[in-house]
PDB file of C-alpha atoms in Angstrom:
ATOM      1  CA  MET L   1      22.235  -6.664  16.124  1.00 80.00           C
ATOM      2  CA  LEU L   2      19.029  -4.950  14.146  1.00 85.00           C
ATOM      3  CA  ALA L   3      19.973  -5.958  10.455  1.00 87.00           C
ATOM      4  CA  PRO L   4      19.552  -9.670  11.174  1.00 92.00           C
ATOM      5  CA  LEU L   5      16.742  -9.008  13.132  1.00 90.00           C
ATOM      6  CA  LEU L   6      14.980  -7.678   9.967  1.00 89.00           C
ATOM      7  CA  ILE L   7      15.997  -9.843   7.443  1.00 91.00           C
ATOM      8  CA  ARG L   8      14.584 -12.865  10.122  1.00 93.00           C
ATOM      9  CA  SER L   9      11.567 -10.893  10.650  1.00 92.00           C
ATOM     10  CA  ALA L  10      10.595 -10.186   6.759  1.00 91.00           C
ATOM     11  CA  SER L  11      11.559 -13.971   6.139  1.00 94.00           C
ATOM     12  CA  SER L  12       9.332 -15.269   9.074  1.00 95.00           C
ATOM     13  CA  PHE L  13       6.467 -12.770   7.986  1.00 94.00           C
ATOM     14  CA  HIS L  14       6.820 -13.932   4.299  1.00 94.00           C
ATOM     15  CA  GLY L  15       6.467 -17.545   5.590  1.00 95.00           C
ATOM     16  CA  PHE L  16       3.396 -16.892   7.432  1.00 95.00           C
ATOM     17  CA  LEU L  17       1.736 -15.118   4.511  1.00 95.00           C
ATOM     18  CA  ARG L  18       2.578 -18.066   2.283  1.00 95.00           C
ATOM     19  CA  ARG L  19       1.031 -20.513   4.873  1.00 96.00           C
ATOM     20  CA  LEU L  20      -1.948 -18.086   5.253  1.00 95.00           C
ATOM     21  CA  LEU L  21      -2.362 -18.114   1.489  1.00 95.00           C
ATOM     22  CA  ASP L  22      -2.132 -21.619   1.249  1.00 95.00           C
ATOM     23  CA  SER L  23      -4.771 -22.556   4.176  1.00 95.00           C
ATOM     24  CA  LEU L  24      -7.097 -20.183   1.972  1.00 94.00           C
ATOM     25  CA  GLY L  25      -6.719 -22.670  -0.827  1.00 94.00           C
ATOM     26  CA  VAL L  26      -5.206 -19.967  -2.932  1.00 93.00           C
ATOM     27  CA  ASP L  27      -2.055 -20.753  -5.635  1.00 92.00           C
ATOM     28  CA  LEU L  28      -0.750 -17.461  -5.004  1.00 94.00           C
ATOM     29  CA  THR L  29       2.547 -16.071  -3.903  1.00 94.00           C
ATOM     30  CA  PRO L  30       2.797 -13.314  -0.992  1.00 94.00           C
ATOM     31  CA  GLU L  31       4.192 -11.098  -3.957  1.00 93.00           C
ATOM     32  CA  GLN L  32       1.583 -12.189  -6.763  1.00 95.00           C
ATOM     33  CA  GLY L  33      -1.201 -11.335  -3.858  1.00 94.00           C
ATOM     34  CA  MET L  34       0.404  -7.990  -3.224  1.00 94.00           C
ATOM     35  CA  THR L  35       0.341  -7.093  -6.717  1.00 95.00           C
ATOM     36  CA  LEU L  36      -3.312  -7.640  -7.089  1.00 96.00           C
ATOM     37  CA  SER L  37      -4.156  -5.685  -3.674  1.00 95.00           C
ATOM     38  CA  ILE L  38      -2.074  -2.828  -5.159  1.00 95.00           C
ATOM     39  CA  LEU L  39      -4.248  -3.186  -8.534  1.00 97.00           C
ATOM     40  CA  ARG L  40      -7.404  -3.101  -6.544  1.00 96.00           C
ATOM     41  CA  GLN L  41      -6.381  -0.092  -4.384  1.00 95.00           C
ATOM     42  CA  VAL L  42      -5.131   2.060  -7.045  1.00 95.00           C
ATOM     43  CA  GLY L  43      -6.307   0.831 -10.453  1.00 95.00           C
ATOM     44  CA  ALA L  44      -4.490   0.213 -13.640  1.00 95.00           C
ATOM     45  CA  GLN L  45      -0.832   0.562 -13.521  1.00 95.00           C
ATOM     46  CA  SER L  46       2.416   0.017 -15.901  1.00 93.00           C
ATOM     47  CA  VAL L  47       4.799  -2.621 -14.759  1.00 93.00           C
ATOM     48  CA  SER L  48       7.178   0.242 -14.043  1.00 91.00           C
ATOM     49  CA  SER L  49       4.605   1.967 -11.650  1.00 93.00           C
ATOM     50  CA  LEU L  50       4.029  -1.486 -10.124  1.00 94.00           C
ATOM     51  CA  ALA L  51       7.727  -2.164  -9.618  1.00 93.00           C
ATOM     52  CA  ALA L  52       8.316   1.304  -7.885  1.00 91.00           C
ATOM     53  CA  ILE L  53       5.539   0.779  -5.504  1.00 92.00           C
ATOM     54  CA  MET L  54       6.324  -2.719  -4.543  1.00 91.00           C
ATOM     55  CA  ASN L  55       9.887  -1.501  -4.164  1.00 88.00           C
ATOM     56  CA  LYS L  56      11.146  -4.309  -6.691  1.00 90.00           C
ATOM     57  CA  ASP L  57      13.296  -4.330  -9.776  1.00 91.00           C
ATOM     58  CA  ARG L  58      10.775  -4.381 -13.271  1.00 92.00           C
ATOM     59  CA  THR L  59      12.043  -7.832 -14.162  1.00 93.00           C
ATOM     60  CA  THR L  60      10.450  -9.472 -11.187  1.00 93.00           C
ATOM     61  CA  VAL L  61       7.377  -7.647 -11.193  1.00 94.00           C
ATOM     62  CA  SER L  62       7.113  -8.231 -14.945  1.00 93.00           C
ATOM     63  CA  ARG L  63       7.478 -11.964 -14.141  1.00 94.00           C
ATOM     64  CA  PHE L  64       4.535 -11.735 -11.297  1.00 91.00           C
ATOM     65  CA  VAL L  65       2.206 -10.055 -13.989  1.00 95.00           C
ATOM     66  CA  ASP L  66       2.870 -12.502 -16.229  1.00 95.00           C
ATOM     67  CA  GLN L  67       2.153 -15.212 -14.088  1.00 96.00           C
ATOM     68  CA  LEU L  68      -1.037 -13.484 -12.897  1.00 97.00           C
ATOM     69  CA  ALA L  69      -2.397 -13.102 -16.817  1.00 97.00           C
ATOM     70  CA  ASN L  70      -1.661 -16.889 -17.230  1.00 96.00           C
ATOM     71  CA  ALA L  71      -4.042 -17.552 -14.246  1.00 96.00           C
ATOM     72  CA  GLY L  72      -6.492 -15.274 -15.488  1.00 97.00           C
ATOM     73  CA  TRP L  73      -6.149 -12.579 -12.728  1.00 97.00           C
ATOM     74  CA  VAL L  74      -4.886  -9.655 -14.562  1.00 97.00           C
ATOM     75  CA  LEU L  75      -4.997  -8.212 -18.237  1.00 97.00           C
ATOM     76  CA  ARG L  76      -2.383  -6.618 -19.962  1.00 93.00           C
ATOM     77  CA  SER L  77      -2.798  -4.390 -22.834  1.00 91.00           C
ATOM     78  CA  PRO L  78      -0.351  -1.678 -24.573  1.00 87.00           C
ATOM     79  CA  SER L  79      -0.257   1.583 -23.324  1.00 79.00           C
ATOM     80  CA  THR L  80      -2.526   4.626 -25.242  1.00 82.00           C
ATOM     81  CA  GLU L  81       0.583   6.643 -24.330  1.00 80.00           C
ATOM     82  CA  ASP L  82       3.787   4.602 -25.089  1.00 76.00           C
ATOM     83  CA  ARG L  83       2.874   0.839 -26.916  1.00 74.00           C
ATOM     84  CA  ARG L  84       6.396  -0.158 -25.683  1.00 77.00           C
ATOM     85  CA  ASN L  85       4.687  -0.253 -21.989  1.00 82.00           C
ATOM     86  CA  VAL L  86       2.118  -2.651 -20.909  1.00 87.00           C
ATOM     87  CA  VAL L  87      -0.694  -1.600 -18.689  1.00 93.00           C
ATOM     88  CA  VAL L  88      -2.203  -4.467 -15.950  1.00 96.00           C
ATOM     89  CA  THR L  89      -5.657  -4.100 -14.593  1.00 96.00           C
ATOM     90  CA  LEU L  90      -7.412  -6.511 -12.694  1.00 97.00           C
ATOM     91  CA  SER L  91      -9.766  -8.936 -14.241  1.00 97.00           C
ATOM     92  CA  ASP L  92     -13.061  -9.781 -13.013  1.00 97.00           C
ATOM     93  CA  ALA L  93     -11.767 -12.902 -11.669  1.00 97.00           C
ATOM     94  CA  GLY L  94      -8.795 -11.073 -10.160  1.00 97.00           C
ATOM     95  CA  LEU L  95     -11.031  -8.715  -8.512  1.00 97.00           C
ATOM     96  CA  GLU L  96     -13.523 -11.634  -7.355  1.00 96.00           C
ATOM     97  CA  LEU L  97     -10.280 -13.078  -5.974  1.00 96.00           C
ATOM     98  CA  ILE L  98      -8.480 -10.343  -4.184  1.00 96.00           C
ATOM     99  CA  SER L  99     -11.769  -8.934  -2.597  1.00 95.00           C
ATOM    100  CA  ARG L 100     -12.445 -12.378  -1.263  1.00 95.00           C
ATOM    101  CA  ILE L 101      -9.093 -12.755   0.271  1.00 95.00           C
ATOM    102  CA  ASP L 102      -7.931  -9.389   1.287  1.00 94.00           C
ATOM    103  CA  PRO L 103     -10.132  -9.461   4.551  1.00 94.00           C
ATOM    104  CA  GLN L 104      -9.068 -12.906   5.703  1.00 94.00           C
ATOM    105  CA  VAL L 105      -5.482 -11.904   5.175  1.00 94.00           C
ATOM    106  CA  MET L 106      -5.964  -8.544   7.184  1.00 94.00           C
ATOM    107  CA  GLY L 107      -7.716 -10.254   9.670  1.00 95.00           C
ATOM    108  CA  ALA L 108      -5.274 -12.824  10.028  1.00 95.00           C
ATOM    109  CA  VAL L 109      -2.124  -9.936  10.591  1.00 94.00           C
ATOM    110  CA  MET L 110      -4.439  -8.426  13.021  1.00 95.00           C
ATOM    111  CA  LYS L 111      -4.758 -11.561  15.180  1.00 95.00           C
ATOM    112  CA  LEU L 112      -0.938 -11.853  14.912  1.00 93.00           C
ATOM    113  CA  LEU L 113      -0.354  -8.443  16.003  1.00 94.00           C
ATOM    114  CA  ALA L 114      -2.984  -8.643  18.661  1.00 95.00           C
ATOM    115  CA  GLY L 115      -1.329  -7.702  22.219  1.00 95.00           C
ATOM    116  CA  ILE L 116       1.419  -5.847  20.910  1.00 96.00           C
ATOM    117  CA  PRO L 117       0.465  -2.113  22.267  1.00 96.00           C
ATOM    118  CA  ALA L 118      -0.667   0.214  19.629  1.00 95.00           C
ATOM    119  CA  GLU L 119       2.255   3.073  20.561  1.00 96.00           C
ATOM    120  CA  ASP L 120       4.602  -0.125  19.680  1.00 95.00           C
ATOM    121  CA  LEU L 121       3.078  -0.990  16.647  1.00 95.00           C
ATOM    122  CA  ALA L 122       3.090   2.924  15.920  1.00 95.00           C
ATOM    123  CA  VAL L 123       6.794   3.273  16.417  1.00 95.00           C
ATOM    124  CA  THR L 124       7.729   0.124  14.607  1.00 93.00           C
ATOM    125  CA  GLU L 125       5.729   1.233  11.301  1.00 94.00           C
ATOM    126  CA  HIS L 126       7.634   4.687  11.668  1.00 95.00           C
ATOM    127  CA  VAL L 127      10.861   3.029  12.036  1.00 92.00           C
ATOM    128  CA  LEU L 128      10.191   0.379   8.915  1.00 91.00           C
ATOM    129  CA  GLN L 129       8.916   3.067   6.786  1.00 92.00           C
ATOM    130  CA  GLN L 130      12.308   4.884   7.124  1.00 91.00           C
ATOM    131  CA  VAL L 131      14.336   1.934   6.858  1.00 90.00           C
ATOM    132  CA  LEU L 132      12.139   1.337   3.466  1.00 86.00           C
ATOM    133  CA  GLU L 133      12.767   4.420   2.425  1.00 86.00           C
ATOM    134  CA  ARG L 134      16.535   4.807   3.171  1.00 88.00           C
ATOM    135  CA  SER L 135      17.596   1.342   2.164  1.00 86.00           C
ATOM    136  CA  ALA L 136      15.687   2.140  -1.401  1.00 79.00           C
ATOM    137  CA  THR L 137      18.047   5.238  -1.966  1.00 82.00           C
ATOM    138  CA  ALA L 138      21.170   4.238  -0.079  1.00 81.00           C
ATOM    139  CA  GLU L 139      24.461   3.966  -1.725  1.00 86.00           C
ATOM    140  CA  VAL L 140      26.632   0.825  -1.022  1.00 82.00           C
TER     141      VAL L 140
END
């Protein structure tokens, strides 16, 4: 069955990322690391925009942002367009951290996937993208 395999794979990969971050001596969850990585890639974002990118609810992402801000890795400021919204940016410390760990995380992921044929990885990526898009909008 595909559904149990997707759930187990996601859980296993999450555990792999947790162990990897722990081995790097970084006190981050995979989700917090993903938040920092996104901010590095796309720049300042509202919490709502981050939630959409991460496919998470706004409350959950707001909690990640609070934790990252308390650690000094992101900065929160009121939006100039709508003061009810918060804009999140990387702090200098957050940029240094994600610049240091991203290459190590990507290297570990590449090592994990080594030996799987490129064609299989391409098909897997394509299928997972479709699952992600459909599950985000599917009626239940």
